[in-house]
Amino acid sequence: MLSRLQAISVKVTDPFVSLSLVQASRSLQTSSQRLAPVPPLPDHGGKVRHGLIPEELFEFLYPKTGVTGPYMLGTGLIVYLLSKELYVINHETIYAICIGTIIVYGVKKYGATVAAFIDSINEEKVAKAQAAKDSHISFLTEAIENEKKEQWRVEGRGMLFDAKRNNVAMLLETNYRERQHMVTNEVKRRLDYQIALQHLNRRLQQEHMINWVEKNVISSITPQQEKESIAKCIADLKVLAKTTQAKAAA
Amino acid sequence: MTLSLFDQFLSPVVCWIPLVAIAITLPWILFPSPTTRWLNNRSLTSQNWFLSQATSQIFLPINPPGHKWALLLSSLLIFLATMNTAGLLPYTFTPTSQLSINMGLAGALWMGVVILGMRTQPTHSLGHLLPEGAPALLTPILVIIETISLFIRPIALGVRLTANLTAGHLLIQLTSTATLAMLTIMPVTAIFTGILLFLLALLEAAVALIQAYVFVLLLSLYLQENA
């Protein structure tokens, strides 16, 4: 802005002078002229010693006065002000000592905790954004894996079809065998029935024959024959009894 | 230069330039406007955090139309708190210890709140003149009393802040004068008064912040009544 002012003010008089002025003042512009991206903030503020005095003063005085230079300067200044009564000790001095002690104590005791808390606020912000980013990345990774799995599944489709084909063939086979079995059973049942019928017939015939023979035999037995046979039986029995008695005695 | 007890309350002037203007614009320098960055440095982060907490706390009981006052009341809080705490430093002038500034703030803001209430909901605002649950016989007396208390409010707001700060500062001055005077004569007593001064300084620090908060809180209360 200053360069423009200069340019406007000198424009009327001399073009060479105005041009050289603009060029000269451009060297004073140290910041970058771009707006984006925004240059990053430094991580820490300027270094200070004793919380108040910037480090640059110490570095500035170091070549000439060494390490104790700035301290001597400070002490000398204070002593000068006090001795010449440029600074008068009054009640405010006592109060200044008091409030200074309180402030320094407060900063020393609670400074770190407060700074940590404020940092944690920023950390939370970053953590939230990071968490969102991470969740999205993990979601996408999972999607990729699922896709790969699906592709692998598609490869196995052939095997699935073979297995299904086998299954169907087995079912058909089983069905065919079942029906065959059923047919066999039915045929056997009918044949068994015929056999059973034949057996029954034969048995009936046999029984009838036996009954007829028995009837005839029984009817042919005369009472005389019956008495004779009974007497013979009794005689046999007596003989048998005698032999057994003899055997028992022996 | 020797300071009398009341020199701290004189409006500072250097070569007829009133420095009270610089004293009043101090908060404007100490609280930079939020940047366009996503993460700020520590001071800005802490200021933003504190301000957002305080504003949400104050505006919790106020209905949404009253939230238009958020900017005014939060900036008022920052203004008063900064002035009060800056006044704790030695050799400083505290603008809020002057009745003129406090009455100016209190009177104008109170009147704004009352006029808002009267304009938007006059019956409700006038209804506050009679507290609930009062026996019917006392109504006339109560209305008069409530009207008087209504008009006392700006005076109370301003004078409360002024009195607290002035009294605190004066006490500090007195105690430190006593400590200084007795330092040479009776050092032991000076130590006791010194301890008293420490405690007083701590109290003043608390009072500074509390009074600012109370001011804003009461205004928000009046706003809640009327809006």
Short mmCIF file of C-alpha atoms in Angstrom, two decimals:
data_model
loop_
_atom_site.label_atom_id
_atom_site.label_comp_id
_atom_site.label_asym_id
_atom_site.label_seq_id
_atom_site.Cartn_x
_atom_site.Cartn_y
_atom_site.Cartn_z
CA MET A 1 0.00 0.00 0.00
CA LEU A 2 2.83 2.32 0.86
CA SER A 3 4.46 1.60 -2.45
CA ARG A 4 1.27 2.54 -4.26
CA LEU A 5 1.06 5.80 -2.30
CA GLN A 6 4.59 6.61 -3.18
CA ALA A 7 3.98 5.70 -6.78
CA ILE A 8 0.95 7.99 -6.97
CA SER A 9 2.68 10.90 -5.23
CA VAL A 10 5.85 10.76 -7.33
CA LYS A 11 4.08 9.90 -10.60
CA VAL A 12 3.53 13.56 -11.39
CA THR A 13 7.12 14.62 -11.06
CA ASP A 14 9.49 12.04 -12.52
CA PRO A 15 8.78 8.60 -14.03
CA PHE A 16 12.31 7.30 -13.34
CA VAL A 17 12.20 8.24 -9.68
CA SER A 18 8.74 6.73 -9.18
CA LEU A 19 9.75 3.46 -10.84
CA SER A 20 12.90 3.15 -8.77
CA LEU A 21 10.94 3.94 -5.58
CA VAL A 22 8.43 1.18 -6.33
CA GLN A 23 11.24 -1.27 -6.99
CA ALA A 24 13.04 -0.22 -3.83
CA SER A 25 10.00 -0.57 -1.59
CA ARG A 26 9.20 -3.99 -3.01
CA SER A 27 12.27 -5.33 -1.19
CA LEU A 28 10.65 -4.32 2.11
CA GLN A 29 7.69 -6.63 1.51
CA THR A 30 8.81 -9.83 3.24
CA SER A 31 5.57 -11.82 3.48
CA SER A 32 4.53 -14.11 0.64
CA GLN A 33 1.99 -12.55 -1.68
CA ARG A 34 -0.09 -15.68 -2.04
CA LEU A 35 -3.31 -16.24 -0.06
CA ALA A 36 -3.64 -20.01 -0.36
CA PRO A 37 -2.51 -22.38 0.93
CA VAL A 38 -2.38 -20.59 4.28
CA PRO A 39 1.17 -20.80 5.65
CA PRO A 40 1.36 -23.04 8.69
CA LEU A 41 1.54 -21.57 12.20
CA PRO A 42 4.76 -22.15 14.13
CA ASP A 43 4.37 -24.89 16.75
CA HIS A 44 5.66 -22.83 19.64
CA GLY A 45 5.69 -19.13 20.36
CA GLY A 46 8.85 -17.07 20.64
CA LYS A 47 11.17 -18.24 23.38
CA VAL A 48 11.15 -16.09 26.53
CA ARG A 49 13.28 -16.15 29.62
CA HIS A 50 11.59 -15.70 33.01
CA GLY A 51 8.27 -15.54 31.23
CA LEU A 52 8.71 -11.92 30.16
CA ILE A 53 11.98 -11.17 28.45
CA PRO A 54 12.43 -12.48 24.91
CA GLU A 55 15.46 -14.59 24.22
CA GLU A 56 16.50 -12.21 21.44
CA LEU A 57 17.69 -9.63 23.99
CA PHE A 58 20.05 -12.16 25.56
CA GLU A 59 21.36 -13.22 22.19
CA PHE A 60 21.77 -9.58 21.16
CA LEU A 61 23.83 -8.73 24.23
CA TYR A 62 25.80 -11.99 24.38
CA PRO A 63 28.68 -11.02 22.03
CA LYS A 64 29.49 -7.87 23.96
CA THR A 65 28.58 -8.62 27.55
CA GLY A 66 28.42 -12.40 27.80
CA VAL A 67 25.90 -14.37 29.82
CA THR A 68 25.44 -11.96 32.73
CA GLY A 69 25.06 -8.90 30.53
CA PRO A 70 21.26 -8.62 30.44
CA TYR A 71 21.00 -9.40 34.17
CA MET A 72 23.47 -6.63 34.97
CA LEU A 73 21.48 -4.35 32.72
CA GLY A 74 18.26 -5.19 34.54
CA THR A 75 19.74 -4.85 38.00
CA GLY A 76 21.46 -1.58 37.07
CA LEU A 77 18.26 -0.19 35.64
CA ILE A 78 16.25 -1.05 38.74
CA VAL A 79 18.92 0.34 41.08
CA TYR A 80 19.15 3.49 39.00
CA LEU A 81 15.39 4.05 39.09
CA LEU A 82 15.26 3.45 42.82
CA SER A 83 18.25 5.52 43.78
CA LYS A 84 17.28 8.51 41.70
CA GLU A 85 13.75 8.19 43.00
CA LEU A 86 12.50 8.04 39.46
CA TYR A 87 10.45 5.19 40.81
CA VAL A 88 9.19 6.04 44.29
CA ILE A 89 8.48 3.19 46.70
CA ASN A 90 4.95 3.67 47.87
CA HIS A 91 2.08 1.47 48.96
CA GLU A 92 1.56 0.30 45.39
CA THR A 93 5.01 -1.28 45.50
CA ILE A 94 3.99 -3.53 48.37
CA TYR A 95 0.82 -4.41 46.50
CA ALA A 96 2.83 -4.99 43.31
CA ILE A 97 5.09 -7.44 45.15
CA CYS A 98 2.00 -9.16 46.51
CA ILE A 99 0.09 -9.50 43.26
CA GLY A 100 3.31 -10.38 41.41
CA THR A 101 3.88 -13.27 43.79
CA ILE A 102 0.32 -14.45 43.33
CA ILE A 103 0.49 -14.30 39.54
CA VAL A 104 3.87 -16.03 39.33
CA TYR A 105 2.77 -18.74 41.76
CA GLY A 106 -0.46 -19.25 39.87
CA VAL A 107 1.28 -19.55 36.53
CA LYS A 108 3.95 -21.90 37.85
CA LYS A 109 1.49 -24.14 39.61
CA TYR A 110 -1.38 -24.29 37.12
CA GLY A 111 0.31 -23.28 33.90
CA ALA A 112 1.14 -26.76 32.72
CA THR A 113 -2.29 -28.19 33.50
CA VAL A 114 -4.11 -25.35 31.76
CA ALA A 115 -1.84 -25.63 28.73
CA ALA A 116 -2.39 -29.38 28.62
CA PHE A 117 -6.15 -28.87 28.83
CA ILE A 118 -6.15 -26.34 26.00
CA ASP A 119 -3.98 -28.66 23.94
CA SER A 120 -6.41 -31.46 24.64
CA ILE A 121 -9.24 -29.37 23.15
CA ASN A 122 -7.28 -29.09 19.92
CA GLU A 123 -6.25 -32.74 20.10
CA GLU A 124 -9.90 -33.75 20.40
CA LYS A 125 -10.73 -31.82 17.26
CA VAL A 126 -7.92 -33.51 15.39
CA ALA A 127 -8.82 -36.88 16.86
CA LYS A 128 -12.43 -36.53 15.73
CA ALA A 129 -11.40 -35.73 12.19
CA GLN A 130 -8.85 -38.52 12.26
CA ALA A 131 -11.47 -40.95 13.58
CA ALA A 132 -13.84 -40.02 10.78
CA LYS A 133 -11.08 -40.48 8.24
CA ASP A 134 -10.02 -43.81 9.78
CA SER A 135 -13.55 -45.15 9.89
CA HIS A 136 -14.05 -44.24 6.26
CA ILE A 137 -10.76 -45.89 5.30
CA SER A 138 -11.62 -49.05 7.23
CA PHE A 139 -15.06 -49.10 5.63
CA LEU A 140 -13.50 -48.88 2.19
CA THR A 141 -10.90 -51.58 3.02
CA GLU A 142 -13.69 -53.84 4.19
CA ALA A 143 -15.58 -53.18 0.99
CA ILE A 144 -12.48 -54.16 -1.02
CA GLU A 145 -12.12 -57.38 0.96
CA ASN A 146 -15.77 -58.23 0.51
CA GLU A 147 -15.44 -57.66 -3.20
CA LYS A 148 -12.42 -59.98 -3.37
CA LYS A 149 -14.35 -62.58 -1.42
CA GLU A 150 -17.22 -62.35 -3.84
CA GLN A 151 -14.84 -62.86 -6.72
CA TRP A 152 -13.41 -65.95 -5.04
CA ARG A 153 -16.93 -67.19 -4.48
CA VAL A 154 -17.71 -66.83 -8.13
CA GLU A 155 -14.76 -69.10 -8.92
CA GLY A 156 -16.21 -71.81 -6.75
CA ARG A 157 -19.51 -71.65 -8.57
CA GLY A 158 -18.45 -74.48 -10.91
CA MET A 159 -17.86 -76.78 -8.00
CA LEU A 160 -21.22 -75.85 -6.61
CA PHE A 161 -22.93 -76.82 -9.84
CA ASP A 162 -21.12 -80.16 -9.94
CA ALA A 163 -22.16 -80.91 -6.41
CA LYS A 164 -25.75 -79.98 -7.21
CA ARG A 165 -25.69 -82.17 -10.27
CA ASN A 166 -24.39 -85.05 -8.19
CA ASN A 167 -27.10 -84.47 -5.67
CA VAL A 168 -29.81 -84.56 -8.26
CA ALA A 169 -28.39 -87.73 -9.82
CA MET A 170 -28.29 -89.37 -6.44
CA LEU A 171 -31.86 -88.43 -5.78
CA LEU A 172 -32.98 -89.89 -9.05
CA GLU A 173 -30.98 -93.07 -8.45
CA THR A 174 -32.43 -93.40 -4.97
CA ASN A 175 -35.91 -92.92 -6.29
CA TYR A 176 -35.40 -95.50 -9.00
CA ARG A 177 -34.06 -98.03 -6.53
CA GLU A 178 -36.89 -97.41 -4.17
CA ARG A 179 -39.41 -98.10 -6.85
CA GLN A 180 -37.57 -101.20 -7.93
CA HIS A 181 -37.57 -102.37 -4.35
CA MET A 182 -41.27 -101.72 -4.13
CA VAL A 183 -41.92 -103.65 -7.28
CA THR A 184 -39.88 -106.58 -6.00
CA ASN A 185 -41.76 -106.56 -2.74
CA GLU A 186 -45.14 -106.52 -4.41
CA VAL A 187 -44.27 -109.40 -6.73
CA LYS A 188 -42.88 -111.42 -3.86
CA ARG A 189 -46.03 -110.81 -1.87
CA ARG A 190 -48.22 -112.12 -4.62
CA LEU A 191 -46.04 -115.16 -5.12
CA ASP A 192 -45.98 -115.79 -1.37
CA TYR A 193 -49.74 -115.68 -1.39
CA GLN A 194 -49.91 -118.36 -4.04
CA ILE A 195 -47.42 -120.50 -2.14
CA ALA A 196 -49.36 -120.10 1.07
CA LEU A 197 -52.49 -121.06 -0.80
CA GLN A 198 -50.88 -124.21 -2.13
CA HIS A 199 -49.55 -125.15 1.31
CA LEU A 200 -52.95 -124.65 2.75
CA ASN A 201 -54.48 -126.88 0.13
CA ARG A 202 -51.96 -129.62 0.74
CA ARG A 203 -52.40 -129.41 4.48
CA LEU A 204 -56.14 -129.64 4.17
CA GLN A 205 -55.79 -132.59 1.89
CA GLN A 206 -53.39 -134.28 4.27
CA GLU A 207 -55.57 -133.66 7.25
CA HIS A 208 -58.61 -134.90 5.48
CA MET A 209 -56.84 -138.03 4.39
CA ILE A 210 -55.53 -138.67 7.86
CA ASN A 211 -58.92 -138.12 9.34
CA TRP A 212 -60.49 -140.53 6.86
CA VAL A 213 -57.86 -143.13 7.50
CA GLU A 214 -58.25 -142.77 11.24
CA LYS A 215 -61.98 -142.99 11.02
CA ASN A 216 -61.83 -146.02 8.96
CA VAL A 217 -59.31 -147.66 11.20
CA ILE A 218 -61.23 -146.85 14.30
CA SER A 219 -64.45 -148.07 12.75
CA SER A 220 -62.74 -151.27 11.69
CA ILE A 221 -61.61 -152.09 15.16
CA THR A 222 -64.13 -154.68 16.54
CA PRO A 223 -64.84 -154.96 20.26
CA GLN A 224 -63.19 -158.47 20.28
CA GLN A 225 -60.03 -157.11 18.86
CA GLU A 226 -60.16 -154.31 21.42
CA LYS A 227 -60.37 -156.67 24.37
CA GLU A 228 -57.54 -158.79 22.97
CA SER A 229 -55.30 -155.84 22.52
CA ILE A 230 -56.06 -154.54 26.00
CA ALA A 231 -55.25 -157.96 27.56
CA LYS A 232 -52.06 -158.15 25.61
CA CYS A 233 -51.12 -154.72 26.83
CA ILE A 234 -51.72 -155.69 30.40
CA ALA A 235 -49.62 -158.82 30.03
CA ASP A 236 -46.80 -156.83 28.45
CA LEU A 237 -46.98 -154.38 31.26
CA LYS A 238 -46.71 -157.10 33.88
CA VAL A 239 -43.67 -158.57 32.17
CA LEU A 240 -42.12 -155.09 31.98
CA ALA A 241 -42.82 -154.51 35.62
CA LYS A 242 -41.18 -157.76 36.57
CA THR A 243 -38.07 -156.97 34.54
CA THR A 244 -37.78 -153.53 36.04
CA GLN A 245 -38.22 -154.85 39.55
CA ALA A 246 -35.54 -157.42 38.81
CA LYS A 247 -33.26 -154.69 37.51
CA ALA A 248 -33.95 -152.57 40.53
CA ALA A 249 -33.22 -155.45 42.91
CA ALA A 250 -30.05 -156.19 40.99
CA MET B 1 5.49 10.83 43.22
CA THR B 2 3.48 10.25 46.32
CA LEU B 3 0.10 8.73 45.79
CA SER B 4 -2.85 9.53 47.91
CA LEU B 5 -5.51 6.96 48.51
CA PHE B 6 -7.87 8.19 45.85
CA ASP B 7 -5.41 8.88 43.08
CA GLN B 8 -6.14 5.51 41.56
CA PHE B 9 -9.72 6.54 40.90
CA LEU B 10 -8.85 9.68 39.01
CA SER B 11 -9.36 9.39 35.27
CA PRO B 12 -5.80 9.34 33.93
CA VAL B 13 -4.86 12.22 31.71
CA VAL B 14 -1.46 12.83 30.11
CA CYS B 15 -1.04 16.26 28.60
CA TRP B 16 -4.79 16.62 28.51
CA ILE B 17 -5.10 13.38 26.53
CA PRO B 18 -7.58 11.21 28.36
CA LEU B 19 -6.07 7.76 28.67
CA VAL B 20 -9.37 6.29 29.74
CA ALA B 21 -10.06 5.66 26.04
CA ILE B 22 -7.03 3.34 25.89
CA ALA B 23 -8.09 1.72 29.14
CA ILE B 24 -11.56 1.00 27.77
CA THR B 25 -10.32 -0.35 24.43
CA LEU B 26 -7.89 -2.73 26.13
CA PRO B 27 -10.16 -5.80 25.80
CA TRP B 28 -10.35 -5.21 22.07
CA ILE B 29 -6.61 -5.76 21.83
CA LEU B 30 -6.46 -8.74 24.16
CA PHE B 31 -9.15 -10.78 22.43
CA PRO B 32 -8.33 -11.23 18.74
CA SER B 33 -11.11 -12.17 16.40
CA PRO B 34 -11.26 -15.86 15.52
CA THR B 35 -9.04 -16.77 12.60
CA THR B 36 -9.92 -18.71 9.50
CA ARG B 37 -7.73 -21.56 10.73
CA TRP B 38 -9.17 -24.81 11.95
CA LEU B 39 -6.73 -25.20 14.84
CA ASN B 40 -5.67 -22.07 16.67
CA ASN B 41 -2.92 -21.27 19.14
CA ARG B 42 -3.44 -21.77 22.86
CA SER B 43 -4.65 -18.32 23.80
CA LEU B 44 -7.24 -18.20 21.06
CA THR B 45 -8.42 -21.74 21.76
CA SER B 46 -8.79 -21.00 25.47
CA GLN B 47 -10.65 -17.76 24.82
CA ASN B 48 -13.02 -19.40 22.37
CA TRP B 49 -13.63 -22.33 24.69
CA PHE B 50 -14.29 -20.11 27.69
CA LEU B 51 -16.59 -17.83 25.74
CA SER B 52 -18.61 -20.67 24.22
CA GLN B 53 -18.99 -22.31 27.65
CA ALA B 54 -20.04 -19.09 29.35
CA THR B 55 -22.50 -18.09 26.64
CA SER B 56 -24.16 -21.49 26.49
CA GLN B 57 -24.40 -21.48 30.29
CA ILE B 58 -25.96 -18.03 30.45
CA PHE B 59 -28.39 -18.61 27.61
CA LEU B 60 -29.58 -22.04 28.73
CA PRO B 61 -32.72 -20.77 30.50
CA ILE B 62 -33.58 -18.15 27.89
CA ASN B 63 -36.00 -18.96 25.09
CA PRO B 64 -34.78 -18.77 21.48
CA PRO B 65 -35.96 -15.22 20.66
CA GLY B 66 -33.78 -13.98 23.52
CA HIS B 67 -30.69 -15.52 21.93
CA LYS B 68 -30.37 -12.40 19.82
CA TRP B 69 -28.79 -10.86 22.90
CA ALA B 70 -26.00 -13.45 22.94
CA LEU B 71 -23.42 -11.27 21.22
CA LEU B 72 -24.14 -8.27 23.39
CA LEU B 73 -24.11 -10.11 26.69
CA SER B 74 -21.06 -12.22 25.94
CA SER B 75 -19.04 -9.21 24.80
CA LEU B 76 -20.23 -7.39 27.91
CA LEU B 77 -18.97 -10.27 30.04
CA ILE B 78 -15.57 -10.22 28.37
CA PHE B 79 -15.42 -6.44 28.68
CA LEU B 80 -16.21 -6.37 32.38
CA ALA B 81 -14.05 -9.36 33.27
CA THR B 82 -11.04 -7.94 31.44
CA MET B 83 -11.45 -4.52 32.99
CA ASN B 84 -11.84 -5.88 36.46
CA THR B 85 -8.88 -8.21 36.28
CA ALA B 86 -6.68 -5.65 34.53
CA GLY B 87 -7.47 -3.28 37.39
CA LEU B 88 -5.84 -5.71 39.77
CA LEU B 89 -2.40 -4.87 38.42
CA PRO B 90 -0.59 -2.09 40.26
CA TYR B 91 -0.72 1.44 38.96
CA THR B 92 -3.68 0.70 36.71
CA PHE B 93 -6.87 2.60 36.38
CA THR B 94 -10.04 0.51 36.53
CA PRO B 95 -12.73 2.07 34.35
CA THR B 96 -15.41 -0.09 35.95
CA SER B 97 -14.75 1.49 39.31
CA GLN B 98 -16.28 4.67 37.94
CA LEU B 99 -19.98 5.12 38.46
CA SER B 100 -20.29 6.81 35.07
CA ILE B 101 -19.33 3.77 33.05
CA ASN B 102 -21.28 1.29 35.15
CA MET B 103 -24.44 3.37 35.26
CA GLY B 104 -24.14 3.94 31.54
CA LEU B 105 -23.98 0.22 30.87
CA ALA B 106 -26.56 -0.80 33.44
CA GLY B 107 -29.12 1.89 32.71
CA ALA B 108 -29.02 1.50 28.96
CA LEU B 109 -29.16 -2.30 28.99
CA TRP B 110 -31.85 -2.50 31.64
CA MET B 111 -34.00 -0.01 29.81
CA GLY B 112 -33.52 -1.96 26.60
CA VAL B 113 -34.69 -5.16 28.24
CA VAL B 114 -37.72 -3.53 29.84
CA ILE B 115 -38.79 -1.73 26.69
CA LEU B 116 -38.40 -4.98 24.73
CA GLY B 117 -40.60 -6.74 27.24
CA MET B 118 -43.21 -3.99 27.21
CA ARG B 119 -43.34 -3.90 23.45
CA THR B 120 -43.51 -7.59 22.65
CA GLN B 121 -45.60 -8.90 25.53
CA PRO B 122 -46.93 -6.01 27.64
CA THR B 123 -49.36 -8.07 29.72
CA HIS B 124 -46.71 -10.60 30.65
CA SER B 125 -44.22 -7.87 31.55
CA LEU B 126 -46.74 -6.00 33.65
CA GLY B 127 -47.70 -9.29 35.22
CA HIS B 128 -44.27 -9.45 36.81
CA LEU B 129 -45.28 -6.51 38.96
CA LEU B 130 -47.43 -8.90 41.00
CA PRO B 131 -45.60 -11.99 42.22
CA GLU B 132 -47.44 -15.30 42.10
CA GLY B 133 -49.15 -16.76 45.10
CA ALA B 134 -49.63 -13.44 46.90
CA PRO B 135 -52.80 -12.92 48.90
CA ALA B 136 -55.33 -10.66 47.13
CA LEU B 137 -55.45 -8.10 49.94
CA LEU B 138 -51.79 -7.14 49.52
CA THR B 139 -52.08 -6.54 45.75
CA PRO B 140 -51.91 -2.70 45.76
CA ILE B 141 -48.98 -2.57 48.13
CA LEU B 142 -47.17 -5.33 46.30
CA VAL B 143 -47.58 -3.63 42.93
CA ILE B 144 -46.07 -0.44 44.31
CA ILE B 145 -43.21 -2.35 45.88
CA GLU B 146 -42.54 -4.31 42.72
CA THR B 147 -42.56 -1.14 40.62
CA ILE B 148 -40.06 0.47 42.95
CA SER B 149 -37.88 -2.66 42.79
CA LEU B 150 -38.14 -2.60 39.01
CA PHE B 151 -36.84 0.94 38.83
CA ILE B 152 -34.18 0.32 41.44
CA ARG B 153 -32.64 -2.40 39.21
CA PRO B 154 -30.40 -0.25 36.99
CA ILE B 155 -29.15 1.69 39.98
CA ALA B 156 -28.51 -1.56 41.82
CA LEU B 157 -26.66 -3.09 38.86
CA GLY B 158 -24.39 -0.10 38.38
CA VAL B 159 -23.77 0.67 41.98
CA ARG B 160 -23.13 -2.99 42.85
CA LEU B 161 -20.26 -3.21 40.39
CA THR B 162 -18.88 0.22 41.29
CA ALA B 163 -19.07 -0.35 45.01
CA ASN B 164 -17.50 -3.80 44.89
CA LEU B 165 -14.55 -2.71 42.84
CA THR B 166 -14.02 0.60 44.55
CA ALA B 167 -14.22 -0.96 47.98
CA GLY B 168 -11.82 -3.72 46.99
CA HIS B 169 -9.30 -1.33 45.52
CA LEU B 170 -9.55 1.00 48.49
CA LEU B 171 -9.02 -1.85 50.93
CA ILE B 172 -5.97 -2.96 49.02
CA GLN B 173 -4.59 0.55 49.07
CA LEU B 174 -5.20 0.88 52.80
CA THR B 175 -3.69 -2.47 53.67
CA SER B 176 -0.62 -1.89 51.55
CA THR B 177 -0.20 1.59 53.04
CA ALA B 178 -0.41 0.06 56.51
CA THR B 179 2.13 -2.63 55.57
CA LEU B 180 4.54 -0.07 54.18
CA ALA B 181 4.17 2.24 57.16
CA MET B 182 4.72 -0.55 59.68
CA LEU B 183 7.56 -2.21 57.78
CA THR B 184 10.10 0.07 59.46
CA ILE B 185 8.41 0.41 62.84
CA MET B 186 6.88 -2.97 63.67
CA PRO B 187 7.95 -5.57 61.07
CA VAL B 188 5.99 -8.41 62.64
CA THR B 189 2.70 -6.54 62.33
CA ALA B 190 3.73 -5.66 58.82
CA ILE B 191 3.99 -9.38 58.10
CA PHE B 192 0.45 -9.90 59.35
CA THR B 193 -0.88 -7.05 57.26
CA GLY B 194 1.14 -8.49 54.38
CA ILE B 195 -0.69 -11.81 54.77
CA LEU B 196 -3.96 -9.90 54.90
CA LEU B 197 -2.94 -8.17 51.70
CA PHE B 198 -2.30 -11.54 50.01
CA LEU B 199 -5.72 -12.81 50.96
CA LEU B 200 -7.31 -9.55 49.94
CA ALA B 201 -5.62 -9.71 46.56
CA LEU B 202 -6.96 -13.24 46.06
CA LEU B 203 -10.41 -12.09 47.08
CA GLU B 204 -10.22 -9.18 44.70
CA ALA B 205 -9.29 -11.48 41.86
CA ALA B 206 -12.32 -13.65 42.60
CA VAL B 207 -14.59 -10.65 43.05
CA ALA B 208 -13.46 -9.19 39.75
CA LEU B 209 -14.60 -12.21 37.82
CA ILE B 210 -17.67 -12.86 39.91
CA GLN B 211 -18.97 -9.33 39.65
CA ALA B 212 -18.68 -9.35 35.90
CA TYR B 213 -20.55 -12.62 35.77
CA VAL B 214 -23.21 -11.39 38.17
CA PHE B 215 -23.82 -8.31 36.10
CA VAL B 216 -24.34 -10.33 32.97
CA LEU B 217 -26.35 -12.97 34.77
CA LEU B 218 -28.79 -10.45 36.21
CA LEU B 219 -29.26 -8.87 32.84
CA SER B 220 -29.94 -12.28 31.34
CA LEU B 221 -32.43 -12.88 34.14
CA TYR B 222 -34.26 -9.66 33.32
CA LEU B 223 -34.16 -10.69 29.69
CA GLN B 224 -35.63 -14.06 30.54
CA GLU B 225 -38.46 -12.35 32.36
CA ASN B 226 -39.30 -10.02 29.57
CA ALA B 227 -38.55 -11.88 26.34
#
